[in-house]
XYZ file of N, CA and C in Angstrom:
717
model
N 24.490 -13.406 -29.752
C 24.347 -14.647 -28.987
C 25.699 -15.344 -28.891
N 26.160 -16.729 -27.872
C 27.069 -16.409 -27.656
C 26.634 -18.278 -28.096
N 27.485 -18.843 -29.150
C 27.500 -20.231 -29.672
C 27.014 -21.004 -28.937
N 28.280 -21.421 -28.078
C 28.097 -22.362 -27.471
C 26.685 -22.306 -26.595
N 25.725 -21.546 -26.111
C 25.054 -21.377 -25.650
C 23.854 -20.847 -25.899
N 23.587 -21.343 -27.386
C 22.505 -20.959 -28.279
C 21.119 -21.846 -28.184
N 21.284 -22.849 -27.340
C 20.349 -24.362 -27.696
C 19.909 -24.278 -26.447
N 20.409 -23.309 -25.062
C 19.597 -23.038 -24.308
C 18.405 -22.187 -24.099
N 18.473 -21.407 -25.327
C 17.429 -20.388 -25.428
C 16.673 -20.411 -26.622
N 15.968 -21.219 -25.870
C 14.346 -21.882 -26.927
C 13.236 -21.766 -25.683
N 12.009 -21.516 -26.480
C 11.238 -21.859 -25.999
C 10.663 -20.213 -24.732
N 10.202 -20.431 -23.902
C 10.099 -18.834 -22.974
C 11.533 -18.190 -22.927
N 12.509 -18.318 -23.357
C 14.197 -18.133 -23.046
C 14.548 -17.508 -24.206
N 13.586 -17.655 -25.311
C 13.978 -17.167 -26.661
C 14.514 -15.960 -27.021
N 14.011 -15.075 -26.502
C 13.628 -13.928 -26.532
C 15.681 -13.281 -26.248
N 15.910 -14.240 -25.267
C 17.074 -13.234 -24.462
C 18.473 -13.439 -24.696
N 18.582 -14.698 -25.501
C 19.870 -15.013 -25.829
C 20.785 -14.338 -26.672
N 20.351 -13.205 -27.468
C 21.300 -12.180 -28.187
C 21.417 -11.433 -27.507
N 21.371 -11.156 -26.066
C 21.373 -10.006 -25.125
C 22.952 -10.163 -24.521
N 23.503 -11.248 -24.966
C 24.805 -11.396 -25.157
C 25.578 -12.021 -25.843
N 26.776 -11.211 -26.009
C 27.901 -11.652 -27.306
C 29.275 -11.817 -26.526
N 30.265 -12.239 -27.302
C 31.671 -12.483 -27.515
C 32.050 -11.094 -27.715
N 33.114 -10.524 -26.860
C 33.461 -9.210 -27.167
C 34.580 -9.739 -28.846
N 35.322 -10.909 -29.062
C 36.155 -10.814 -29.520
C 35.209 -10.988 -31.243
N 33.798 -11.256 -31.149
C 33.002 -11.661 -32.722
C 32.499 -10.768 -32.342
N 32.173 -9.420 -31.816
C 31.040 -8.497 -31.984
C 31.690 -7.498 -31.129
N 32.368 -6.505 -31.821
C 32.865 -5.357 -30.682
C 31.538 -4.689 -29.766
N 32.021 -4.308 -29.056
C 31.159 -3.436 -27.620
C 31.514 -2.071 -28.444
N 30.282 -1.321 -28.337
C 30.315 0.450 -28.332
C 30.684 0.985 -27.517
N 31.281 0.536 -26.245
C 31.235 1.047 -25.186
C 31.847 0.648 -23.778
N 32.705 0.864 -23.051
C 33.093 0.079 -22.244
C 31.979 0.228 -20.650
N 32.457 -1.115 -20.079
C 31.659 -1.466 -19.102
C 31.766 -0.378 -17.952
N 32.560 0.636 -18.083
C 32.701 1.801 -17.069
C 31.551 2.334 -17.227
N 31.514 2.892 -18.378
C 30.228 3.694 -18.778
C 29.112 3.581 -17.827
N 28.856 2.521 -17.541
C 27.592 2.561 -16.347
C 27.672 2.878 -14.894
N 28.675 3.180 -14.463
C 29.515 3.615 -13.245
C 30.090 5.404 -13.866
N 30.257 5.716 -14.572
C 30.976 6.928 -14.439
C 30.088 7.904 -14.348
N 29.693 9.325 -13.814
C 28.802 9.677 -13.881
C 28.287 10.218 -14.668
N 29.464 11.361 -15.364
C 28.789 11.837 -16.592
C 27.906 11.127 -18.060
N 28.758 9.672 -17.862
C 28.197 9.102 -19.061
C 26.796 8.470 -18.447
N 27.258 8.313 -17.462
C 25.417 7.840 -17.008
C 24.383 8.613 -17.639
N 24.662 9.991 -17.164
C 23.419 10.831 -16.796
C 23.184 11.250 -18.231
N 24.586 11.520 -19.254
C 24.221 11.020 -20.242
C 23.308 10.237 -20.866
N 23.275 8.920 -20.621
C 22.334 7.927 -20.952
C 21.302 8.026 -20.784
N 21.026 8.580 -19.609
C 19.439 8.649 -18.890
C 18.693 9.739 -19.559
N 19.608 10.942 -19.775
C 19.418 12.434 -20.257
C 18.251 11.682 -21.719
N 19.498 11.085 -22.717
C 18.928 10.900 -23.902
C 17.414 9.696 -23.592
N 17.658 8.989 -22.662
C 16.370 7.620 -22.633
C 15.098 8.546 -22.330
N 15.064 9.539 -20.832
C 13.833 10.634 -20.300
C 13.728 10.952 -21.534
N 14.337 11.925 -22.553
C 14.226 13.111 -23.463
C 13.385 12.038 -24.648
N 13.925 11.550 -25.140
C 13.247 10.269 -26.573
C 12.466 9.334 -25.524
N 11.852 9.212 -24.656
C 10.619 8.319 -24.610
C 9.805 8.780 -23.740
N 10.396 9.654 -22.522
C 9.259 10.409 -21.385
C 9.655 12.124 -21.114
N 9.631 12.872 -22.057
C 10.120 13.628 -22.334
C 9.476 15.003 -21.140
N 10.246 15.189 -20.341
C 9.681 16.118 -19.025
C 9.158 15.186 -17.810
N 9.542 13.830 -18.589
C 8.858 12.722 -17.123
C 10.050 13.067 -15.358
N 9.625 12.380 -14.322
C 10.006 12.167 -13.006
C 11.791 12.000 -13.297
N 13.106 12.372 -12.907
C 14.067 11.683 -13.371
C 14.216 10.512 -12.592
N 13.484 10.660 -11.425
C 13.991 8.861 -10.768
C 13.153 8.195 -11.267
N 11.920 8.484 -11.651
C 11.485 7.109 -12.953
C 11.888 6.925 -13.847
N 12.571 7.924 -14.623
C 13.062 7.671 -15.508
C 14.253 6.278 -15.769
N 14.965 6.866 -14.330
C 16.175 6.298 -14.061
C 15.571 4.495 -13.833
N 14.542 4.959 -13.359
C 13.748 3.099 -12.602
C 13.859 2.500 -14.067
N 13.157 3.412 -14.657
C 12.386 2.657 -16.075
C 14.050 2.106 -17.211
N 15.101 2.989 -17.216
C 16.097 2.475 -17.777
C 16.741 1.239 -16.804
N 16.603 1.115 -15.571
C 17.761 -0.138 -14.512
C 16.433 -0.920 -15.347
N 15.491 -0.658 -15.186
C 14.707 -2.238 -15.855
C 15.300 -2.731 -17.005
N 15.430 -1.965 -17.952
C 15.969 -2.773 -19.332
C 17.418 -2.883 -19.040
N 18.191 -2.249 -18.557
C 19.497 -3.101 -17.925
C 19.495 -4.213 -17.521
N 18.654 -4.495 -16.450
C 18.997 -5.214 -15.495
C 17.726 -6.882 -16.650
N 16.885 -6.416 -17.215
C 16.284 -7.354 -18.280
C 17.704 -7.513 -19.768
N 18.526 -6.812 -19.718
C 19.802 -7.657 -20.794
C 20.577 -8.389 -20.106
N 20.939 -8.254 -18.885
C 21.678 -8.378 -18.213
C 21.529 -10.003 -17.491
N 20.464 -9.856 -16.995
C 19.841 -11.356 -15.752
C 19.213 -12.498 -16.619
N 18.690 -12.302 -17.455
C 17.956 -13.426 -18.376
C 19.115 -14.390 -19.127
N 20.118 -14.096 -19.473
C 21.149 -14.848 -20.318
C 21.701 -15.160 -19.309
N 22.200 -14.453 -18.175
C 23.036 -14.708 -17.109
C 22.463 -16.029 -16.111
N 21.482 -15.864 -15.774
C 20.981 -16.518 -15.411
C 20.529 -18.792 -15.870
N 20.266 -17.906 -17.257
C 19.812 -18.691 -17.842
C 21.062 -19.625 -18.001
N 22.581 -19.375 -18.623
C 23.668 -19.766 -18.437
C 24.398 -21.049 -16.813
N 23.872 -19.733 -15.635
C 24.219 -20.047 -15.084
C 23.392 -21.214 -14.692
N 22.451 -21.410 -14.572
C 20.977 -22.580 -14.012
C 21.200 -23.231 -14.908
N 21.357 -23.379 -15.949
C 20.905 -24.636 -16.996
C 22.245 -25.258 -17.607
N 23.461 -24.034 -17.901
C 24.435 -24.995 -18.299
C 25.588 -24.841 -16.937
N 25.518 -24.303 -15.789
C 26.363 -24.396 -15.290
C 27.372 -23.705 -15.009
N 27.270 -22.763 -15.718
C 28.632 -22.011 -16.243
C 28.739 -19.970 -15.665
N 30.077 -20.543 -15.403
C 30.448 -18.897 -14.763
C 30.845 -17.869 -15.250
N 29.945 -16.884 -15.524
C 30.068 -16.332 -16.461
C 30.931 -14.805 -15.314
N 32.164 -14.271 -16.034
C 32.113 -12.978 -15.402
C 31.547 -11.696 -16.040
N 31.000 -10.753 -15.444
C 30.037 -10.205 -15.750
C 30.581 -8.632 -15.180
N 31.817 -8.563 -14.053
C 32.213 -7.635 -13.569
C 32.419 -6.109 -14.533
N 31.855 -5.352 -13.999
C 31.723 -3.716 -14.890
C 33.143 -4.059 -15.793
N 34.025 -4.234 -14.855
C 35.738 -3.545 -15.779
C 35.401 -4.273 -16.842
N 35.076 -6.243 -16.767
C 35.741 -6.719 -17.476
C 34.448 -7.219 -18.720
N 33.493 -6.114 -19.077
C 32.380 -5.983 -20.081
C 32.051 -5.080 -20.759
N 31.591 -5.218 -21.869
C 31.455 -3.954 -22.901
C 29.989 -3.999 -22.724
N 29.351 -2.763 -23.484
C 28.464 -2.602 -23.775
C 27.763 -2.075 -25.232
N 26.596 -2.495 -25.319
C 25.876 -1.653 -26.830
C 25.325 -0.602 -26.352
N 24.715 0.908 -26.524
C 23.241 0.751 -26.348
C 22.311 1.359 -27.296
N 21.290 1.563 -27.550
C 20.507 1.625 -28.361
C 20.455 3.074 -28.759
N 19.694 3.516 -29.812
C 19.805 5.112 -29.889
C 19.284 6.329 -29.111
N 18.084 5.389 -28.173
C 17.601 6.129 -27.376
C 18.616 6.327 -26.037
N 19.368 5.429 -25.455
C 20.206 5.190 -24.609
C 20.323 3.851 -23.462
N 19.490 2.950 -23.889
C 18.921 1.870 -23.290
C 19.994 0.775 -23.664
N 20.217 0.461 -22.326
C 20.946 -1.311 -22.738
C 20.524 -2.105 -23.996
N 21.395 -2.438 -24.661
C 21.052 -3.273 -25.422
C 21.940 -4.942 -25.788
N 23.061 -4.816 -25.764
C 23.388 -6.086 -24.997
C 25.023 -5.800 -24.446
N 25.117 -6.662 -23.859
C 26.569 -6.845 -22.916
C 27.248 -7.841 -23.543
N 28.578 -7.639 -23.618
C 29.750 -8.313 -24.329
C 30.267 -8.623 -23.538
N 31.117 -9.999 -23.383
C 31.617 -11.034 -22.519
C 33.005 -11.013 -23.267
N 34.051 -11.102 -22.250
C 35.669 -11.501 -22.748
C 35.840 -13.066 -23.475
N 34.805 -13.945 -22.282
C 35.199 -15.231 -23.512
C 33.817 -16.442 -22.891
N 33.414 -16.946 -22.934
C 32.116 -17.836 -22.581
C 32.376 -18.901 -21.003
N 32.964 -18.191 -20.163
C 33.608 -18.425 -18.590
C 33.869 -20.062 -18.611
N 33.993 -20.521 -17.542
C 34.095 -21.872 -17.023
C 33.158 -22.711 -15.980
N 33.198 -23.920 -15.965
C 32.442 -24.221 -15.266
C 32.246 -23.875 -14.098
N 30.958 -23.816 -13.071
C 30.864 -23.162 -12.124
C 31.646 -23.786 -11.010
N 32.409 -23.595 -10.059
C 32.569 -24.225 -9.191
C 31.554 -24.829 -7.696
N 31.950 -25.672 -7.134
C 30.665 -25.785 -6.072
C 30.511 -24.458 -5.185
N 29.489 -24.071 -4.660
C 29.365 -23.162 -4.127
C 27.865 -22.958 -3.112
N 28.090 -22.335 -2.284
C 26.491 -22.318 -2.046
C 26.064 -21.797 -1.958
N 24.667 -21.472 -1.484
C 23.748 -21.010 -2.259
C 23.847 -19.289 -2.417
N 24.203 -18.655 -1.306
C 24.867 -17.361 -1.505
C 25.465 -17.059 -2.426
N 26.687 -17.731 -2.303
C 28.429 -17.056 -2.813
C 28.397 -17.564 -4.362
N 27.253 -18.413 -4.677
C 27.171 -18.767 -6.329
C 27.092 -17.326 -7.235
N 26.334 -16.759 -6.668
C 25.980 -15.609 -7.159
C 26.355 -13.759 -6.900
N 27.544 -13.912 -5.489
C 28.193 -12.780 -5.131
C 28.835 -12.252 -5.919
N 29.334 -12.996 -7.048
C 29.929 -12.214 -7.959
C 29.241 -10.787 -8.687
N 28.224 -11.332 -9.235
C 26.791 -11.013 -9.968
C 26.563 -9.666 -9.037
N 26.763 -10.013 -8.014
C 25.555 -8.819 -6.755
C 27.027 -7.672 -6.850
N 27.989 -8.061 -6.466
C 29.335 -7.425 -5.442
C 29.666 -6.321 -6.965
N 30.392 -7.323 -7.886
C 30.976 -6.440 -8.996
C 30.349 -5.903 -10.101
N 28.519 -6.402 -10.255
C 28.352 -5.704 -11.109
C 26.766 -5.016 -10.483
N 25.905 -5.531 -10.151
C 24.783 -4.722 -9.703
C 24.882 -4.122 -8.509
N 25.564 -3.514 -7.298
C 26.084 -3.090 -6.591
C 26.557 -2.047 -7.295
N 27.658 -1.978 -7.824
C 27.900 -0.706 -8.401
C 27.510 0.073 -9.015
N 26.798 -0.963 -9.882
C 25.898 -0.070 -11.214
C 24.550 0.783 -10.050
N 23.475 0.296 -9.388
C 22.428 0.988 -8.460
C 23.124 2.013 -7.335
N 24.390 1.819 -6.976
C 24.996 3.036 -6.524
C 25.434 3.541 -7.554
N 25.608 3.724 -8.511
C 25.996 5.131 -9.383
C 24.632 5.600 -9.867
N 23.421 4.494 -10.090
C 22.725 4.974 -10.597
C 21.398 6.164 -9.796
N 21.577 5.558 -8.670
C 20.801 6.752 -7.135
C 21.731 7.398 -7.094
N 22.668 7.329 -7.339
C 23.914 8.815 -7.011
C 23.388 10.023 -8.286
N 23.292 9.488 -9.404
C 23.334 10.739 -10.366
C 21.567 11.280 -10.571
N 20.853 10.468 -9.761
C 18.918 10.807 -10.222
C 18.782 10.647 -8.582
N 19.264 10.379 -7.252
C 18.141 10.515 -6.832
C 17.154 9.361 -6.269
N 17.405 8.788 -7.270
C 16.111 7.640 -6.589
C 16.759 6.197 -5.353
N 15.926 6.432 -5.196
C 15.872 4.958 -3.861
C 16.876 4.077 -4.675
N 17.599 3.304 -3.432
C 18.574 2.205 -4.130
C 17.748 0.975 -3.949
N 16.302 0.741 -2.851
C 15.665 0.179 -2.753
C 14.490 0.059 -3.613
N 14.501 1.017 -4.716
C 13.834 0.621 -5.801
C 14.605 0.068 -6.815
N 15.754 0.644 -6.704
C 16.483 -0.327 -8.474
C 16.661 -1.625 -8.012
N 17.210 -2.050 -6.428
C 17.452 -3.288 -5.904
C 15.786 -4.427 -6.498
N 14.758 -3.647 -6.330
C 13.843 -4.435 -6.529
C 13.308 -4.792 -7.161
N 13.935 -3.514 -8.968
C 13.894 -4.305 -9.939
C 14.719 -5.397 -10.291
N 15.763 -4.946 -9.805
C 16.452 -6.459 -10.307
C 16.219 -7.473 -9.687
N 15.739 -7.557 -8.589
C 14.809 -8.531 -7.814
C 13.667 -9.122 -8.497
N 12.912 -8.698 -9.042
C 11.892 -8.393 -9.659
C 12.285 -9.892 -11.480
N 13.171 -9.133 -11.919
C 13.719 -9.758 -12.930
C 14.573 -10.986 -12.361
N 15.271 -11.010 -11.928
C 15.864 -12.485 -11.120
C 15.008 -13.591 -10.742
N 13.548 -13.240 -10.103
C 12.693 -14.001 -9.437
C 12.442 -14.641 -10.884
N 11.627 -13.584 -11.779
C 11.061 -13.759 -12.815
C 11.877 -15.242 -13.854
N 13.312 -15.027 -13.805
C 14.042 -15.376 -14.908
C 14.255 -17.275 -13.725
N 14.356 -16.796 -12.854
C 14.750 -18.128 -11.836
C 13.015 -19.041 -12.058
N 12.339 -18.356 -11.728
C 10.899 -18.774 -11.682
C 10.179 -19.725 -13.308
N 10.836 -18.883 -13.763
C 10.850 -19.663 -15.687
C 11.519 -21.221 -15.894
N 12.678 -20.571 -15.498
C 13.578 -21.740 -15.159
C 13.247 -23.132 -14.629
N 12.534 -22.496 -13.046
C 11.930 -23.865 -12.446
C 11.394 -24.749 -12.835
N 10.511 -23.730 -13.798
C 9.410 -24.281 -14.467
C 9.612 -25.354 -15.755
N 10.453 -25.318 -15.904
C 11.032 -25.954 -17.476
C 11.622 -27.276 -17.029
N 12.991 -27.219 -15.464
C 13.888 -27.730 -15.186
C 13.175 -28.110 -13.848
N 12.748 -27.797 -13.055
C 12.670 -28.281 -11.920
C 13.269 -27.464 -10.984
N 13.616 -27.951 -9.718
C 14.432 -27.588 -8.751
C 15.610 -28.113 -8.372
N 16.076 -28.192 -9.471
C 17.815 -28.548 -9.850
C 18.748 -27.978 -9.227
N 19.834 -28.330 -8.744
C 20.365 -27.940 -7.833
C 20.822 -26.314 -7.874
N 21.055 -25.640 -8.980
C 21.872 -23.870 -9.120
C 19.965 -23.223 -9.295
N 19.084 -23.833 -9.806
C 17.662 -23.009 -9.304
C 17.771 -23.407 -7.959
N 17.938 -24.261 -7.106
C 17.287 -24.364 -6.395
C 18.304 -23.386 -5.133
N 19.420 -23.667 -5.389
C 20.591 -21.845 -4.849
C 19.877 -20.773 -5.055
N 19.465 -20.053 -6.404
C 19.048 -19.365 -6.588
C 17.594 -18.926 -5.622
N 16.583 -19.763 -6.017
C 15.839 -19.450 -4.899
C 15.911 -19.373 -3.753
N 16.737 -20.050 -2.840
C 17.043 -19.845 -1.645
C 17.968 -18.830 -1.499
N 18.200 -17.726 -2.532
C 19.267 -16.655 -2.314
C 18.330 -15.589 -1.597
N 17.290 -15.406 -2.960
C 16.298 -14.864 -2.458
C 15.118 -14.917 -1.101
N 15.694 -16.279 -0.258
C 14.844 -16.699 1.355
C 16.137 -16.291 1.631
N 16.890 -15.761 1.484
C 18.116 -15.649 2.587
C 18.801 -13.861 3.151
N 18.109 -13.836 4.586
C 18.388 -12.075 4.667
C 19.298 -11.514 5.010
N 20.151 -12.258 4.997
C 21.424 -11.981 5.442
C 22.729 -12.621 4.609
N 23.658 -11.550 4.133
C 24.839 -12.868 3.100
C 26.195 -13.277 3.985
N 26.834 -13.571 4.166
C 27.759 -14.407 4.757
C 28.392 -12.976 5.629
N 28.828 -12.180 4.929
C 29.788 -10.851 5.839
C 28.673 -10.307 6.615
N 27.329 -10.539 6.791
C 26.060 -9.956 7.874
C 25.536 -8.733 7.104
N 25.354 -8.696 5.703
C 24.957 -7.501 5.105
C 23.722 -8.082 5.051
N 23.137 -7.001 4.758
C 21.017 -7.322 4.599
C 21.344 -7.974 3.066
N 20.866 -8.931 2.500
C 20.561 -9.327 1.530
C 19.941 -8.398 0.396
N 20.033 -7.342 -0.810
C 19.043 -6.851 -1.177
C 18.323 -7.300 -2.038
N 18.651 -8.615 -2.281
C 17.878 -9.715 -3.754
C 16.759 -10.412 -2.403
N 16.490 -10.138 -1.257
C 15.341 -10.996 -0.190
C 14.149 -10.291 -0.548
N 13.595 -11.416 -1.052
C 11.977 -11.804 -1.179
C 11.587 -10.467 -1.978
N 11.738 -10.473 -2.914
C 11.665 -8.994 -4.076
C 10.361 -9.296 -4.296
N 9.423 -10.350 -4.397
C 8.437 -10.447 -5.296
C 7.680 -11.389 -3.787
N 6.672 -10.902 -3.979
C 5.310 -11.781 -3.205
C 4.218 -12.671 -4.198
N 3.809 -13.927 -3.523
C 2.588 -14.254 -4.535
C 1.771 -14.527 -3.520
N 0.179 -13.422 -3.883
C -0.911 -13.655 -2.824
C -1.720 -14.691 -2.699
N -2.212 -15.349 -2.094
C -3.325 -16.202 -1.779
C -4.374 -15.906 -3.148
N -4.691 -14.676 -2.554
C -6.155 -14.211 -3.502
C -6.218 -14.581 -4.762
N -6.725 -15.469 -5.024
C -7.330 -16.197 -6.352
C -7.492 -14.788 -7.334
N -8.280 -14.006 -6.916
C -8.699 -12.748 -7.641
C -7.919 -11.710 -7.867
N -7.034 -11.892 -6.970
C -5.831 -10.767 -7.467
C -4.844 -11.026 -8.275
N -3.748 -10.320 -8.079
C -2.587 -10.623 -8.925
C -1.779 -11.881 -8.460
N -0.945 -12.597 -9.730
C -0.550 -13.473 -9.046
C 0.850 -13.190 -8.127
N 1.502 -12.329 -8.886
C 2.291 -11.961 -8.390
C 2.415 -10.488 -8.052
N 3.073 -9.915 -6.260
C 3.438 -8.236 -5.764
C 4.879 -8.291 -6.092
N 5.597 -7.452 -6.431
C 6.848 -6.851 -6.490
C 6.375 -6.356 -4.665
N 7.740 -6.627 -3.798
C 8.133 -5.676 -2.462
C 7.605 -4.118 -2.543
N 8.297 -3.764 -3.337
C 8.992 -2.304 -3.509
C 8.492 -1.890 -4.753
N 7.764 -0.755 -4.736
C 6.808 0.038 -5.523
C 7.960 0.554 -7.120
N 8.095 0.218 -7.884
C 9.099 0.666 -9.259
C 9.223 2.093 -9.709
N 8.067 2.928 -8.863
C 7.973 4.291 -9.161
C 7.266 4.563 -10.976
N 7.180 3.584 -11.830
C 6.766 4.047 -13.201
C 5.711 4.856 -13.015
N 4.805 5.046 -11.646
C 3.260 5.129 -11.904
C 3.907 6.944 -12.116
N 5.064 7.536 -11.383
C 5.451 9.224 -11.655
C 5.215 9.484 -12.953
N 5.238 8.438 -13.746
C 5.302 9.275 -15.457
C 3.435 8.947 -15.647
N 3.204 9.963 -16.179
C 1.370 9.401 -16.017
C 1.358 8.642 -17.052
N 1.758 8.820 -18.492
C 1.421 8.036 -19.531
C 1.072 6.666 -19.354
N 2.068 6.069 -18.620
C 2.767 4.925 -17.991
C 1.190 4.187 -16.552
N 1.222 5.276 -16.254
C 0.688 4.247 -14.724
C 1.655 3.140 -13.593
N 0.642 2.659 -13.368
C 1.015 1.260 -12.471
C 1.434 0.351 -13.324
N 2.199 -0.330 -12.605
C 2.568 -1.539 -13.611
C 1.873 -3.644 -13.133
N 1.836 -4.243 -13.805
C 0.695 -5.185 -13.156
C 1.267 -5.994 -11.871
N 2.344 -5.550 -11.508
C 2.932 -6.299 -9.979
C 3.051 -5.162 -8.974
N 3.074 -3.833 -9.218
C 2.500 -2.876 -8.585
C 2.001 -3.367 -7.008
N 2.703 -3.241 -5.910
C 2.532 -3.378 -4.503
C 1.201 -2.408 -3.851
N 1.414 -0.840 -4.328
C 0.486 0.197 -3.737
C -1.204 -0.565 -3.969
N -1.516 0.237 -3.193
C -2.956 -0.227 -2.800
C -3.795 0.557 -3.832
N -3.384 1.614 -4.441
C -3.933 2.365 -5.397
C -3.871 2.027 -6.829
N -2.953 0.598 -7.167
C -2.813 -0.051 -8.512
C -4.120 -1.004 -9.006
N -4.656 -0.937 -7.137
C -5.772 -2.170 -7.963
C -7.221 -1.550 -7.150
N -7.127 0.156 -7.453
C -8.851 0.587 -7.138
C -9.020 0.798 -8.292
């Protein structure tokens, strides 16, 4: 956990605040390339399929590891950025990494606890976040498995909504939630690229259904053990 920013994570937030450290009080195992290079990727993935879905789908596999990435990754980040303000850089070069024995993210190391955010709107608050580090990481990671870039995009969609949506809830619609959500109403980013953080998550009318659809199907249901998962879009998650 990273000091100065310990008193924000109470309460539903608890959970995520050791998901980052000070590279200079807690060395990194690992540098922030690692998730961009390919061999060490497939590495990673090799050991996560083999120790937990052993002969499973490799692009689920691959889905099922960007989730716990992209869950160390967005919850502190987030949480940082919405509540205290603060700019955190997060760019591959300039971050280390842990990961666990199976091969799973386990937390990300920061050069030093950033600066305040500057004004920005509601886009470009967060281009950093998209351009230098999840951008690269979902293209290396469909490059070495295969899978849709429109599925890893929608987990981290998926987790962003989630972590922004918590937020609201605590804080309101304060001005960096209230960027945030409108990142996600926005389909287009300033250079005319499709947005891939737009509208990741649906919430239906139907009292009786779920409250919340994920867009874009996560693929877990390929590993059978596993199934559907409860935001599951397909029409076959809820016969």
């Amino acid at each position: 956990m990273i000091p100065a920013f310990a008193s924000l994570f109470s309460g539903d937030l608890a959970a995520y605040g050791d998901r980052f450290a000070l590279a200079s009080e807690m060395a990194p195992s690992s540098p922030g390339s690692d998730l961009v290079d390919p061999e060490r990727l497939t590495e990673l993935l090799v050991r996560f399929g083999s120790r937990r879905y052993p002969g499973a789908d490799r692009r689920a596999v691959t889905s099922l590891w960007a989730k716990y990435h992209f869950a160390t990754l967005l919850p502190p980040f987030l949480a940082i950025a919405l509540l205290a303000e603060q700019e955190l850089d997060v760019d591959i070069e300039a971050i280390g990494c842990t990961f666990s024995d199976d091969g799973a993210t386990q937390s990300i190391h920061l050069r030093d606890a950033g600066k305040p955010a500057a004004p920005a709107d509601a886009v470009e608050r967060f281009l950093p976040l998209m351009d230098n580090h999840l951008v690269p990481v979902i293209a290396a990671l469909a490059t070495v498995s295969g899978v849709s870039r429109k599925v890893l995009w929608s987990n981290a969609g998926n987790m962003f909504d989630f972590i922004v949506r918590r937020v609201e809830q605590a804080v309101g619609s304060r001005q960096p939630v209230a960027d945030a959500l409108a990142l996600m109403a926005t389909r287009r980013l300033p250079d005319g690229r499709p947005n891939p953080l737009f509208d990741p998550v649906r919430y239906p009318d139907d009292r009786d259904g779920p409250k919340r659809l994920r867009r874009v199907c996560c693929i877990r249901y390929l590993i059978p053990e596993l199934g559907y998962c409860s935001t599951c879009p397909l029409p076959d998650a809820r016969s």
